[in-house]
Amino acid sequence: MRLSQLFTKTSKMIPADETARNAQLLIQAGYIYKVMAGVYAYTPLGLRVVENIKQIVREEMNAINGQELIMSNLQPREPWETTGRWDDKVVDIWFKTKLKDETELGLAWSHEEAIVEMMKQYISSYKDLPVSVYQFQTKLRNELRAKSGIMRGREFIMKDMYSLSANATQHDDYYNLVIEAYKKVYGRLGLTDTYVTFASGGAFTKFSHEFQTVCEAGEDAIYLHRGKNIAINEEVLNEESLSQLGVKREELESVKSSEVGNIFNFGTDKSKKMNFSFTNEAGEKQFIHLGSYGLGITRVMGVIAEKFADEKGLVWPEAVAPVKVYLARLGDTSEVVKQADELYNRLTAERVEVIYDDRDTRAGEKFADADLLGIPYRVVISDKTVANNSYELKARQAETSQQVSIDNLLKTLGVTD
RNA sequence: CGGGGUGUGGCGCAGUUGGCUAGCGCGCCGCGUUUGGGACGCGGAGGUCGGAGGUUCGAGUCCUCUCACCCCGACCA
């Protein structure tokens, strides 16, 4: 995209109504727009990051046979009443509204009951199992207090997946597959500092698993065992859990972290309440084992922004960056313009995504914007580079730039002939 | 929800004990000079001070109510 045409602008000022670093930077750089407390719009740049994160998650969920769908935000009350979760006293984060005829509706904060209600229509035999479905959805939660920018809002994008299994073994097999898939996701996102964490499990099981990324701005406190690559949420840190996991308290390191994923085993608890059953080989009625697997897309974006940013601005890992290259054209002599246009067209044709800074502004401003936006590579074309018959390349985190030939430039940017 | 704080051009801020046409920086528009780390000069546009009510000769400054935002806590499948 040509920067001269992008409607968003960067700002030199830090927004006064945000203290969370992720929100400050994302707003300053023009990735998000604050609508109200805990509610943000995603601008073209921000949307690209969201979509990149989603695509990585999508690929890994598809790889374990997840079937993508999309549920509705408007929720009828009945399915939620069967599990006792319609009552505001039980679930205090409901947003509710009404139809013109006064029928009460909920705005989805989760889709567990909704998915079960839908799947009841399709699943009736052991031959239909196991099956796994997922979606990317905007969840609405009436949090008492929004905070931490996009890391905890009232409206946020989440990937939620649900597995349906015929028995505990089938469920466990899939559950473990998901753990591995999640590890791949965080690895690809650059969040290598993420730990499978034992946390409180709810009704059916002793523990659930959280995926916690070490992050100062996070809301959780975990105790991690770097050697074994596991962690324990402080809420379940006790002798019992320690012995079960085979670790000693003094081996654990206490860190702040952000919960970027949480997976649950519901067993047959919910399917019993909602009468969700199938017929097995012997013709007997059995309840379905359910698993729920959440992954906060926009929270991940916030954590990445927060973790990698430096004093100059954002630093996106290549896998999620809105574009790979920031092409800065310095000056407007005909040869510079020609070369810059050509490179822009060439890279675009090669499917390398580029922000082409074709604005009539000074070098310092372009460099500052390239840094603030956090684009992985900066390429400069100027009278100097034209005279040298070279291109200037600098990685976002590199100290200095280097002059490279067109071949080396394309190679570094992943263009192969 | 308890406690604390803040609302003044698009953004960031200043506005003495109430007192003259409400200022500054950034940004924006025009002209010129500049042109490798957020340039400079000159000339402009833009606010009725979150909202409502009140006190007063007079309110951005005081009072009441209200809305919004931020922080701490509580909460957090």
Short mmCIF file of C-alpha atoms (C1' of nucleotides) in Angstrom, two decimals:
data_model
loop_
_atom_site.label_atom_id
_atom_site.label_comp_id
_atom_site.label_asym_id
_atom_site.label_seq_id
_atom_site.Cartn_x
_atom_site.Cartn_y
_atom_site.Cartn_z
CA MET A 1 0.00 0.00 0.00
CA ARG A 2 1.07 3.51 -0.62
CA LEU A 3 1.43 5.39 2.64
CA SER A 4 0.29 8.61 0.99
CA GLN A 5 -3.11 6.98 0.56
CA LEU A 6 -3.48 5.29 3.92
CA PHE A 7 -6.08 7.17 5.95
CA THR A 8 -4.55 6.44 9.33
CA LYS A 9 -1.77 8.63 10.62
CA THR A 10 0.92 8.12 13.16
CA SER A 11 1.13 10.47 16.09
CA LYS A 12 4.03 11.85 18.05
CA MET A 13 1.85 12.09 21.12
CA ILE A 14 1.13 9.26 23.49
CA PRO A 15 -2.61 9.06 24.07
CA ALA A 16 -3.36 10.39 27.53
CA ASP A 17 -6.20 8.01 28.27
CA GLU A 18 -4.16 4.84 27.98
CA THR A 19 -1.47 3.61 30.28
CA ALA A 20 -1.12 0.14 28.80
CA ARG A 21 1.89 0.15 26.53
CA ASN A 22 0.21 -2.03 23.93
CA ALA A 23 -2.70 0.37 23.57
CA GLN A 24 -0.49 3.45 23.55
CA LEU A 25 1.69 2.13 20.76
CA LEU A 26 -1.09 0.58 18.72
CA ILE A 27 -3.05 3.83 18.83
CA GLN A 28 -0.01 5.99 18.14
CA ALA A 29 0.95 3.90 15.15
CA GLY A 30 -2.61 3.72 13.87
CA TYR A 31 -3.37 0.03 14.32
CA ILE A 32 -6.37 0.49 16.55
CA TYR A 33 -8.89 3.19 17.37
CA LYS A 34 -10.41 3.44 20.79
CA VAL A 35 -14.17 3.54 20.66
CA MET A 36 -14.74 3.46 24.41
CA ALA A 37 -13.24 1.80 27.44
CA GLY A 38 -12.40 -1.77 26.56
CA VAL A 39 -13.66 -1.46 22.99
CA TYR A 40 -11.38 -0.91 20.03
CA ALA A 41 -11.74 -0.77 16.27
CA TYR A 42 -9.06 -2.30 14.09
CA THR A 43 -7.84 -0.07 11.27
CA PRO A 44 -6.44 -1.45 8.00
CA LEU A 45 -3.03 -2.02 9.58
CA GLY A 46 -4.45 -3.54 12.73
CA LEU A 47 -6.76 -5.76 10.76
CA ARG A 48 -3.82 -7.16 8.82
CA VAL A 49 -2.15 -8.19 12.06
CA VAL A 50 -5.37 -9.75 13.32
CA GLU A 51 -5.79 -11.66 10.07
CA ASN A 52 -2.20 -12.87 10.14
CA ILE A 53 -2.64 -14.23 13.65
CA LYS A 54 -5.93 -15.82 12.68
CA GLN A 55 -4.39 -17.48 9.66
CA ILE A 56 -1.67 -19.13 11.72
CA VAL A 57 -4.25 -20.37 14.19
CA ARG A 58 -6.51 -21.49 11.37
CA GLU A 59 -3.77 -23.54 9.75
CA GLU A 60 -2.93 -25.32 12.97
CA MET A 61 -6.55 -26.02 13.85
CA ASN A 62 -7.20 -27.34 10.37
CA ALA A 63 -4.15 -29.54 10.74
CA ILE A 64 -5.86 -31.34 13.62
CA ASN A 65 -9.11 -31.64 11.72
CA GLY A 66 -10.84 -28.62 13.14
CA GLN A 67 -13.77 -27.57 10.98
CA GLU A 68 -14.24 -23.82 10.82
CA LEU A 69 -17.66 -22.30 11.16
CA ILE A 70 -19.16 -19.20 12.64
CA MET A 71 -21.84 -19.01 15.26
CA SER A 72 -24.12 -16.10 16.06
CA ASN A 73 -23.66 -13.31 18.55
CA LEU A 74 -27.34 -13.21 19.42
CA GLN A 75 -28.18 -16.05 21.76
CA PRO A 76 -31.56 -17.43 22.80
CA ARG A 77 -31.86 -18.05 26.52
CA GLU A 78 -33.06 -21.65 26.56
CA PRO A 79 -29.79 -23.52 25.94
CA TRP A 80 -28.11 -21.44 28.61
CA GLU A 81 -30.86 -22.15 31.09
CA THR A 82 -30.33 -25.89 30.78
CA THR A 83 -26.87 -25.47 32.25
CA GLY A 84 -27.81 -22.77 34.73
CA ARG A 85 -25.69 -20.15 33.06
CA TRP A 86 -28.34 -17.70 31.96
CA ASP A 87 -28.77 -16.15 35.38
CA ASP A 88 -26.83 -12.93 35.88
CA LYS A 89 -26.02 -14.08 39.37
CA VAL A 90 -24.18 -17.07 37.93
CA VAL A 91 -22.59 -15.40 34.92
CA ASP A 92 -22.13 -11.74 35.71
CA ILE A 93 -20.60 -10.72 32.38
CA TRP A 94 -23.66 -11.18 30.20
CA PHE A 95 -24.72 -8.41 27.91
CA LYS A 96 -28.41 -8.90 27.34
CA THR A 97 -30.94 -7.30 25.07
CA LYS A 98 -34.51 -7.79 23.94
CA LEU A 99 -36.47 -8.31 20.78
CA LYS A 100 -39.27 -5.87 20.03
CA ASP A 101 -41.70 -8.39 21.49
CA GLU A 102 -39.73 -8.38 24.76
CA THR A 103 -38.06 -11.76 24.19
CA GLU A 104 -34.82 -11.73 26.10
CA LEU A 105 -31.60 -12.41 24.21
CA GLY A 106 -28.00 -12.70 25.26
CA LEU A 107 -24.94 -11.43 23.41
CA ALA A 108 -22.46 -14.26 23.32
CA TRP A 109 -19.60 -14.14 25.80
CA SER A 110 -18.86 -17.82 25.00
CA HIS A 111 -20.36 -20.32 22.58
CA GLU A 112 -20.21 -23.53 24.55
CA GLU A 113 -23.93 -23.99 25.00
CA ALA A 114 -24.59 -22.59 21.56
CA ILE A 115 -22.31 -25.11 19.90
CA VAL A 116 -23.80 -28.03 21.80
CA GLU A 117 -27.29 -26.90 20.88
CA MET A 118 -26.32 -26.80 17.24
CA MET A 119 -24.35 -30.03 17.18
CA LYS A 120 -27.26 -31.94 18.72
CA GLN A 121 -28.90 -31.55 15.37
CA TYR A 122 -26.08 -33.31 13.53
CA ILE A 123 -24.45 -35.82 15.85
CA SER A 124 -26.27 -39.01 16.69
CA SER A 125 -23.91 -41.94 16.13
CA TYR A 126 -20.49 -43.09 17.27
CA LYS A 127 -19.67 -42.95 13.57
CA ASP A 128 -19.97 -39.18 13.74
CA LEU A 129 -17.27 -38.96 16.39
CA PRO A 130 -14.82 -37.57 17.10
CA VAL A 131 -15.41 -34.18 15.62
CA SER A 132 -14.00 -30.77 16.28
CA VAL A 133 -15.35 -27.38 15.28
CA TYR A 134 -13.96 -23.92 15.75
CA GLN A 135 -14.58 -20.31 14.93
CA PHE A 136 -13.13 -16.84 15.20
CA GLN A 137 -15.70 -14.76 16.97
CA THR A 138 -16.14 -11.41 18.57
CA LYS A 139 -16.94 -12.15 22.18
CA LEU A 140 -18.82 -9.64 24.27
CA ARG A 141 -18.24 -9.56 27.98
CA ASN A 142 -19.59 -7.01 30.37
CA GLU A 143 -16.47 -6.76 32.47
CA LEU A 144 -16.73 -4.58 35.53
CA ARG A 145 -13.55 -2.91 34.55
CA ALA A 146 -11.70 -2.99 31.25
CA LYS A 147 -7.95 -2.64 31.42
CA SER A 148 -4.63 -3.35 29.80
CA GLY A 149 -5.65 -2.07 26.36
CA ILE A 150 -6.55 -4.84 23.96
CA MET A 151 -5.33 -7.45 26.40
CA ARG A 152 -8.58 -7.32 28.27
CA GLY A 153 -11.52 -5.63 26.65
CA ARG A 154 -15.26 -5.95 26.67
CA GLU A 155 -15.25 -6.88 23.02
CA PHE A 156 -12.50 -9.04 21.63
CA ILE A 157 -11.75 -11.64 19.02
CA MET A 158 -11.29 -15.17 20.19
CA LYS A 159 -10.74 -18.49 18.52
CA ASP A 160 -12.85 -21.03 20.29
CA MET A 161 -12.84 -24.68 19.41
CA TYR A 162 -14.98 -27.49 20.73
CA SER A 163 -14.28 -31.18 20.50
CA LEU A 164 -16.87 -33.91 20.69
CA SER A 165 -15.70 -37.38 21.58
CA ALA A 166 -17.28 -40.76 22.18
CA ASN A 167 -15.32 -41.57 25.31
CA ALA A 168 -12.62 -40.40 27.65
CA THR A 169 -9.78 -41.98 25.68
CA GLN A 170 -10.90 -40.44 22.45
CA HIS A 171 -11.22 -37.14 24.21
CA ASP A 172 -7.79 -37.32 25.83
CA ASP A 173 -6.15 -38.15 22.54
CA TYR A 174 -7.64 -35.10 20.94
CA TYR A 175 -6.96 -32.91 23.94
CA ASN A 176 -3.29 -33.78 23.72
CA LEU A 177 -3.28 -33.06 20.02
CA VAL A 178 -4.63 -29.61 20.76
CA ILE A 179 -1.87 -28.97 23.28
CA GLU A 180 0.69 -29.73 20.59
CA ALA A 181 -1.17 -27.61 18.05
CA TYR A 182 -1.25 -24.70 20.48
CA LYS A 183 2.48 -24.98 21.06
CA LYS A 184 3.00 -24.73 17.31
CA VAL A 185 0.77 -21.69 17.14
CA TYR A 186 2.65 -19.79 19.83
CA GLY A 187 5.95 -20.82 18.31
CA ARG A 188 4.93 -19.50 14.93
CA LEU A 189 3.68 -16.28 16.52
CA GLY A 190 7.09 -15.72 18.03
CA LEU A 191 5.74 -16.19 21.55
CA THR A 192 8.31 -18.78 22.50
CA ASP A 193 8.11 -17.67 26.11
CA THR A 194 4.78 -19.46 26.51
CA TYR A 195 4.18 -22.23 29.01
CA VAL A 196 1.57 -24.92 29.38
CA THR A 197 0.25 -24.03 32.79
CA PHE A 198 -1.78 -26.00 35.25
CA ALA A 199 -4.77 -24.03 36.45
CA SER A 200 -8.04 -24.60 38.20
CA GLY A 201 -10.18 -27.02 36.30
CA GLY A 202 -13.77 -26.28 37.10
CA ALA A 203 -16.41 -28.89 37.73
CA PHE A 204 -15.23 -31.96 35.93
CA THR A 205 -11.48 -32.13 36.20
CA LYS A 206 -8.84 -31.23 38.69
CA PHE A 207 -6.90 -29.02 36.31
CA SER A 208 -7.37 -27.18 33.12
CA HIS A 209 -4.46 -26.12 31.01
CA GLU A 210 -3.69 -22.53 30.39
CA PHE A 211 -1.14 -21.22 27.98
CA GLN A 212 0.66 -18.43 29.72
CA THR A 213 3.09 -16.08 28.03
CA VAL A 214 5.61 -14.43 30.26
CA CYS A 215 4.72 -10.75 30.14
CA GLU A 216 5.09 -7.99 32.72
CA ALA A 217 1.77 -6.47 31.71
CA GLY A 218 -0.08 -9.73 32.20
CA GLU A 219 -2.68 -10.24 34.89
CA ASP A 220 -1.63 -13.65 36.03
CA ALA A 221 1.12 -14.89 38.26
CA ILE A 222 2.57 -18.27 37.47
CA TYR A 223 5.34 -20.41 38.85
CA LEU A 224 7.34 -21.91 36.07
CA HIS A 225 9.78 -24.76 35.81
CA ARG A 226 12.05 -23.86 32.92
CA GLY A 227 13.68 -27.27 32.81
CA LYS A 228 10.44 -29.15 32.41
CA ASN A 229 8.80 -26.37 30.46
CA ILE A 230 5.69 -26.38 32.60
CA ALA A 231 4.13 -23.89 34.95
CA ILE A 232 1.55 -23.71 37.68
CA ASN A 233 -0.90 -20.89 38.08
CA GLU A 234 -0.55 -19.43 41.53
CA GLU A 235 -4.25 -20.10 42.14
CA VAL A 236 -3.58 -23.85 42.29
CA LEU A 237 -0.11 -23.80 43.77
CA ASN A 238 -0.27 -26.25 46.66
CA GLU A 239 1.38 -29.41 47.90
CA GLU A 240 -1.05 -31.62 46.06
CA SER A 241 -0.48 -30.06 42.68
CA LEU A 242 3.26 -29.92 43.22
CA SER A 243 3.50 -33.61 43.98
CA GLN A 244 1.17 -34.52 41.15
CA LEU A 245 3.40 -32.66 38.72
CA GLY A 246 6.54 -33.97 40.31
CA VAL A 247 8.17 -30.64 40.95
CA LYS A 248 9.49 -28.96 44.06
CA ARG A 249 8.40 -25.52 45.07
CA GLU A 250 11.94 -24.21 45.31
CA GLU A 251 12.59 -25.18 41.69
CA LEU A 252 9.91 -22.81 40.52
CA GLU A 253 10.35 -19.27 39.33
CA SER A 254 7.59 -16.72 39.88
CA VAL A 255 6.74 -14.52 36.89
CA LYS A 256 3.93 -12.32 35.64
CA SER A 257 2.17 -13.67 32.61
CA SER A 258 -0.76 -13.27 30.30
CA GLU A 259 -3.20 -16.08 29.62
CA VAL A 260 -3.16 -16.44 25.84
CA GLY A 261 -5.04 -19.71 25.75
CA ASN A 262 -7.09 -21.99 27.98
CA ILE A 263 -8.31 -25.48 27.29
CA PHE A 264 -10.88 -27.47 29.24
CA ASN A 265 -12.20 -30.92 29.55
CA PHE A 266 -15.92 -30.83 30.31
CA GLY A 267 -16.25 -34.56 30.41
CA THR A 268 -19.91 -35.44 30.02
CA ASP A 269 -21.04 -32.82 32.48
CA LYS A 270 -22.44 -30.37 29.98
CA SER A 271 -23.77 -32.98 27.58
CA LYS A 272 -25.75 -34.55 30.39
CA LYS A 273 -27.27 -31.23 31.34
CA MET A 274 -28.09 -30.52 27.72
CA ASN A 275 -29.02 -34.09 26.88
CA PHE A 276 -26.45 -34.40 24.14
CA SER A 277 -25.97 -38.07 23.41
CA PHE A 278 -25.16 -40.55 20.67
CA THR A 279 -25.73 -44.23 20.05
CA ASN A 280 -22.72 -46.52 20.39
CA GLU A 281 -21.86 -49.74 18.57
CA ALA A 282 -24.01 -51.72 20.97
CA GLY A 283 -27.00 -49.49 20.36
CA GLU A 284 -26.73 -47.85 23.76
CA LYS A 285 -27.23 -44.20 24.51
CA GLN A 286 -24.03 -42.48 25.61
CA PHE A 287 -23.20 -38.92 26.56
CA ILE A 288 -20.68 -37.04 24.55
CA HIS A 289 -17.35 -35.94 26.00
CA LEU A 290 -16.78 -32.28 25.37
CA GLY A 291 -13.64 -30.22 25.26
CA SER A 292 -13.35 -26.45 24.94
CA TYR A 293 -10.28 -24.71 23.60
CA GLY A 294 -9.93 -20.94 23.67
CA LEU A 295 -7.24 -18.72 22.20
CA GLY A 296 -7.51 -14.96 22.42
CA ILE A 297 -6.59 -13.51 19.04
CA THR A 298 -6.61 -9.85 19.98
CA ARG A 299 -5.08 -10.57 23.35
CA VAL A 300 -2.22 -12.31 21.57
CA MET A 301 -1.82 -9.22 19.44
CA GLY A 302 -1.62 -7.10 22.57
CA VAL A 303 0.90 -9.41 24.19
CA ILE A 304 3.09 -9.39 21.10
CA ALA A 305 2.92 -5.60 20.94
CA GLU A 306 3.72 -5.34 24.61
CA LYS A 307 6.53 -7.88 24.73
CA PHE A 308 8.56 -6.93 21.71
CA ALA A 309 8.22 -3.15 21.59
CA ASP A 310 11.29 -1.03 22.21
CA GLU A 311 11.76 2.67 22.86
CA LYS A 312 11.18 3.47 19.19
CA GLY A 313 7.93 1.64 18.84
CA LEU A 314 6.42 -1.66 17.88
CA VAL A 315 8.44 -4.64 16.72
CA TRP A 316 6.33 -7.23 14.93
CA PRO A 317 7.60 -10.73 14.37
CA GLU A 318 7.59 -11.34 10.65
CA ALA A 319 4.77 -13.86 10.87
CA VAL A 320 2.27 -11.30 12.13
CA ALA A 321 3.62 -8.00 10.79
CA PRO A 322 1.06 -6.11 8.70
CA VAL A 323 3.63 -6.03 5.90
CA LYS A 324 7.15 -7.31 5.57
CA VAL A 325 8.79 -4.24 4.08
CA TYR A 326 8.73 -0.52 4.68
CA LEU A 327 9.96 1.05 1.47
CA ALA A 328 11.08 4.60 2.12
CA ARG A 329 11.67 6.81 -0.86
CA LEU A 330 13.88 9.77 0.00
CA GLY A 331 13.53 12.70 -2.30
CA ASP A 332 11.66 12.92 -5.53
CA THR A 333 14.24 13.02 -8.28
CA SER A 334 13.03 11.14 -11.30
CA GLU A 335 15.51 8.31 -10.95
CA VAL A 336 14.66 7.77 -7.28
CA VAL A 337 10.96 7.76 -7.99
CA LYS A 338 11.45 5.39 -10.88
CA GLN A 339 13.50 2.91 -8.89
CA ALA A 340 11.21 3.04 -5.90
CA ASP A 341 8.12 2.53 -8.02
CA GLU A 342 9.80 -0.36 -9.78
CA LEU A 343 10.83 -2.05 -6.55
CA TYR A 344 7.37 -1.55 -5.12
CA ASN A 345 5.78 -3.11 -8.17
CA ARG A 346 8.29 -5.94 -8.24
CA LEU A 347 7.82 -6.85 -4.59
CA THR A 348 4.08 -6.59 -4.87
CA ALA A 349 4.14 -8.87 -7.90
CA GLU A 350 6.23 -11.32 -5.89
CA ARG A 351 3.62 -11.20 -3.13
CA VAL A 352 5.94 -9.51 -0.68
CA GLU A 353 3.75 -7.07 1.18
CA VAL A 354 5.04 -3.54 1.28
CA ILE A 355 4.21 -0.20 2.78
CA TYR A 356 5.54 2.23 0.22
CA ASP A 357 6.32 5.54 1.88
CA ASP A 358 5.85 7.77 -1.12
CA ARG A 359 5.00 10.80 0.98
CA ASP A 360 6.69 14.12 0.49
CA THR A 361 8.21 14.18 3.95
CA ARG A 362 11.70 14.25 5.34
CA ALA A 363 13.88 11.26 5.97
CA GLY A 364 13.68 11.49 9.74
CA GLU A 365 9.94 11.29 9.71
CA LYS A 366 9.95 8.26 7.45
CA PHE A 367 12.49 6.46 9.58
CA ALA A 368 10.61 7.26 12.74
CA ASP A 369 7.38 5.96 11.25
CA ALA A 370 9.05 2.79 9.98
CA ASP A 371 10.28 2.17 13.50
CA LEU A 372 7.01 3.07 15.22
CA LEU A 373 5.03 0.82 12.90
CA GLY A 374 7.42 -2.00 13.69
CA ILE A 375 7.82 -3.30 10.13
CA PRO A 376 10.47 -6.06 9.96
CA TYR A 377 12.51 -4.61 7.08
CA ARG A 378 13.18 -1.07 5.97
CA VAL A 379 14.41 -0.45 2.46
CA VAL A 380 15.61 3.02 1.47
CA ILE A 381 15.94 4.38 -2.02
CA SER A 382 17.60 7.77 -2.35
CA ASP A 383 19.99 9.70 -4.57
CA LYS A 384 22.75 8.02 -2.64
CA THR A 385 21.61 4.49 -3.34
CA VAL A 386 20.86 5.31 -6.94
CA ALA A 387 24.38 6.66 -7.36
CA ASN A 388 25.81 3.51 -5.77
CA ASN A 389 23.56 1.28 -7.77
CA SER A 390 22.52 -0.35 -4.51
CA TYR A 391 19.66 -0.60 -2.06
CA GLU A 392 19.77 0.23 1.60
CA LEU A 393 18.41 -2.46 3.88
CA LYS A 394 17.86 -2.44 7.59
CA ALA A 395 16.10 -4.93 9.80
CA ARG A 396 13.87 -3.30 12.40
CA GLN A 397 16.08 -4.36 15.27
CA ALA A 398 19.43 -3.96 13.56
CA GLU A 399 21.69 -1.15 14.71
CA THR A 400 22.81 -0.11 11.27
CA SER A 401 21.75 -0.42 7.69
CA GLN A 402 23.66 -2.00 4.86
CA GLN A 403 23.99 -1.40 1.17
CA VAL A 404 23.00 -4.44 -0.84
CA SER A 405 22.56 -5.39 -4.44
CA ILE A 406 19.13 -5.98 -5.87
CA ASP A 407 19.77 -9.71 -5.85
CA ASN A 408 20.73 -9.79 -2.22
CA LEU A 409 17.83 -7.56 -1.34
CA LEU A 410 15.31 -9.83 -3.01
CA LYS A 411 16.93 -12.86 -1.48
CA THR A 412 16.76 -11.41 2.01
CA LEU A 413 13.12 -10.55 1.47
CA GLY A 414 12.38 -14.10 0.47
CA VAL A 415 11.99 -13.63 -3.24
CA THR A 416 13.41 -16.57 -5.11
CA ASP A 417 13.66 -16.83 -8.84
"C1'" C B 1 -19.01 -2.23 42.80
"C1'" G B 2 -15.46 0.52 46.84
"C1'" G B 3 -11.39 4.13 46.77
"C1'" G B 4 -8.48 7.81 44.05
"C1'" G B 5 -7.64 10.94 39.73
"C1'" U B 6 -8.80 13.54 35.07
"C1'" G B 7 -12.16 16.01 31.32
"C1'" U B 8 -10.06 23.13 27.95
"C1'" G B 9 -9.43 23.27 19.12
"C1'" G B 10 -7.83 16.69 15.83
"C1'" C B 11 -3.64 15.21 19.64
"C1'" G B 12 -0.63 16.65 24.16
"C1'" C B 13 -1.04 20.50 27.75
"C1'" A B 14 -1.20 25.70 30.62
"C1'" G B 15 -4.87 28.77 32.51
"C1'" U B 16 -3.05 32.75 39.79
"C1'" U B 17 -7.38 34.61 45.20
"C1'" G B 18 -13.82 34.16 39.80
"C1'" G B 19 -12.47 39.82 36.04
"C1'" C B 20 -10.83 42.25 29.72
"C1'" U B 21 -11.09 39.49 22.53
"C1'" A B 22 -9.32 31.53 26.50
"C1'" G B 23 -3.30 30.57 25.60
"C1'" C B 24 1.08 27.16 24.18
"C1'" G B 25 3.30 22.90 21.55
"C1'" C B 26 2.19 19.20 17.83
"C1'" G B 27 -0.91 18.48 13.75
"C1'" C B 28 -3.78 21.02 9.66
"C1'" C B 29 -4.15 24.98 5.23
"C1'" G B 30 -1.19 28.73 2.02
"C1'" C B 31 3.63 30.82 0.33
"C1'" G B 32 8.90 30.52 0.43
"C1'" U B 33 13.58 28.38 1.96
"C1'" U B 34 15.13 23.45 3.17
"C1'" U B 35 15.78 17.97 2.28
"C1'" G B 36 19.46 10.97 5.47
"C1'" G B 37 16.76 10.51 12.02
"C1'" G B 38 10.30 13.69 13.38
"C1'" A B 39 13.46 21.26 9.47
"C1'" C B 40 12.75 26.75 9.42
"C1'" G B 41 10.36 31.57 8.37
"C1'" C B 42 5.95 34.30 7.29
"C1'" G B 43 0.66 34.18 6.92
"C1'" G B 44 -3.96 31.45 8.20
"C1'" A B 45 -8.13 28.16 9.90
"C1'" G B 46 -9.89 25.82 14.16
"C1'" G B 47 -12.22 25.62 20.87
"C1'" U B 48 -17.24 28.45 24.50
"C1'" C B 49 -13.77 25.11 28.32
"C1'" G B 50 -17.59 16.93 28.90
"C1'" G B 51 -23.17 17.90 29.81
"C1'" A B 52 -27.30 20.09 32.73
"C1'" G B 53 -28.71 23.27 36.49
"C1'" G B 54 -27.29 26.98 40.07
"C1'" U B 55 -24.51 31.17 42.79
"C1'" U B 56 -22.70 36.04 40.93
"C1'" C B 57 -22.61 42.45 38.05
"C1'" G B 58 -19.35 38.71 35.92
"C1'" A B 59 -17.88 31.40 35.82
"C1'" G B 60 -12.85 27.49 32.24
"C1'" U B 61 -12.18 28.92 37.57
"C1'" C B 62 -17.30 28.34 43.02
"C1'" C B 63 -21.76 24.81 44.23
"C1'" U B 64 -25.18 20.59 42.90
"C1'" C B 65 -26.37 16.74 39.75
"C1'" U B 66 -24.80 13.91 35.67
"C1'" C B 67 -21.76 11.57 31.70
"C1'" A B 68 -17.08 9.83 30.13
"C1'" C B 69 -12.02 8.28 30.66
"C1'" C B 70 -7.73 6.48 33.67
"C1'" C B 71 -5.50 4.06 38.01
"C1'" C B 72 -5.71 0.77 42.63
"C1'" G B 73 -8.80 -2.95 44.72
"C1'" A B 74 -12.68 -6.57 44.23
"C1'" C B 75 -14.06 -9.57 39.93
"C1'" C B 76 -12.10 -12.58 35.81
"C1'" A B 77 -14.33 -20.60 32.16
#
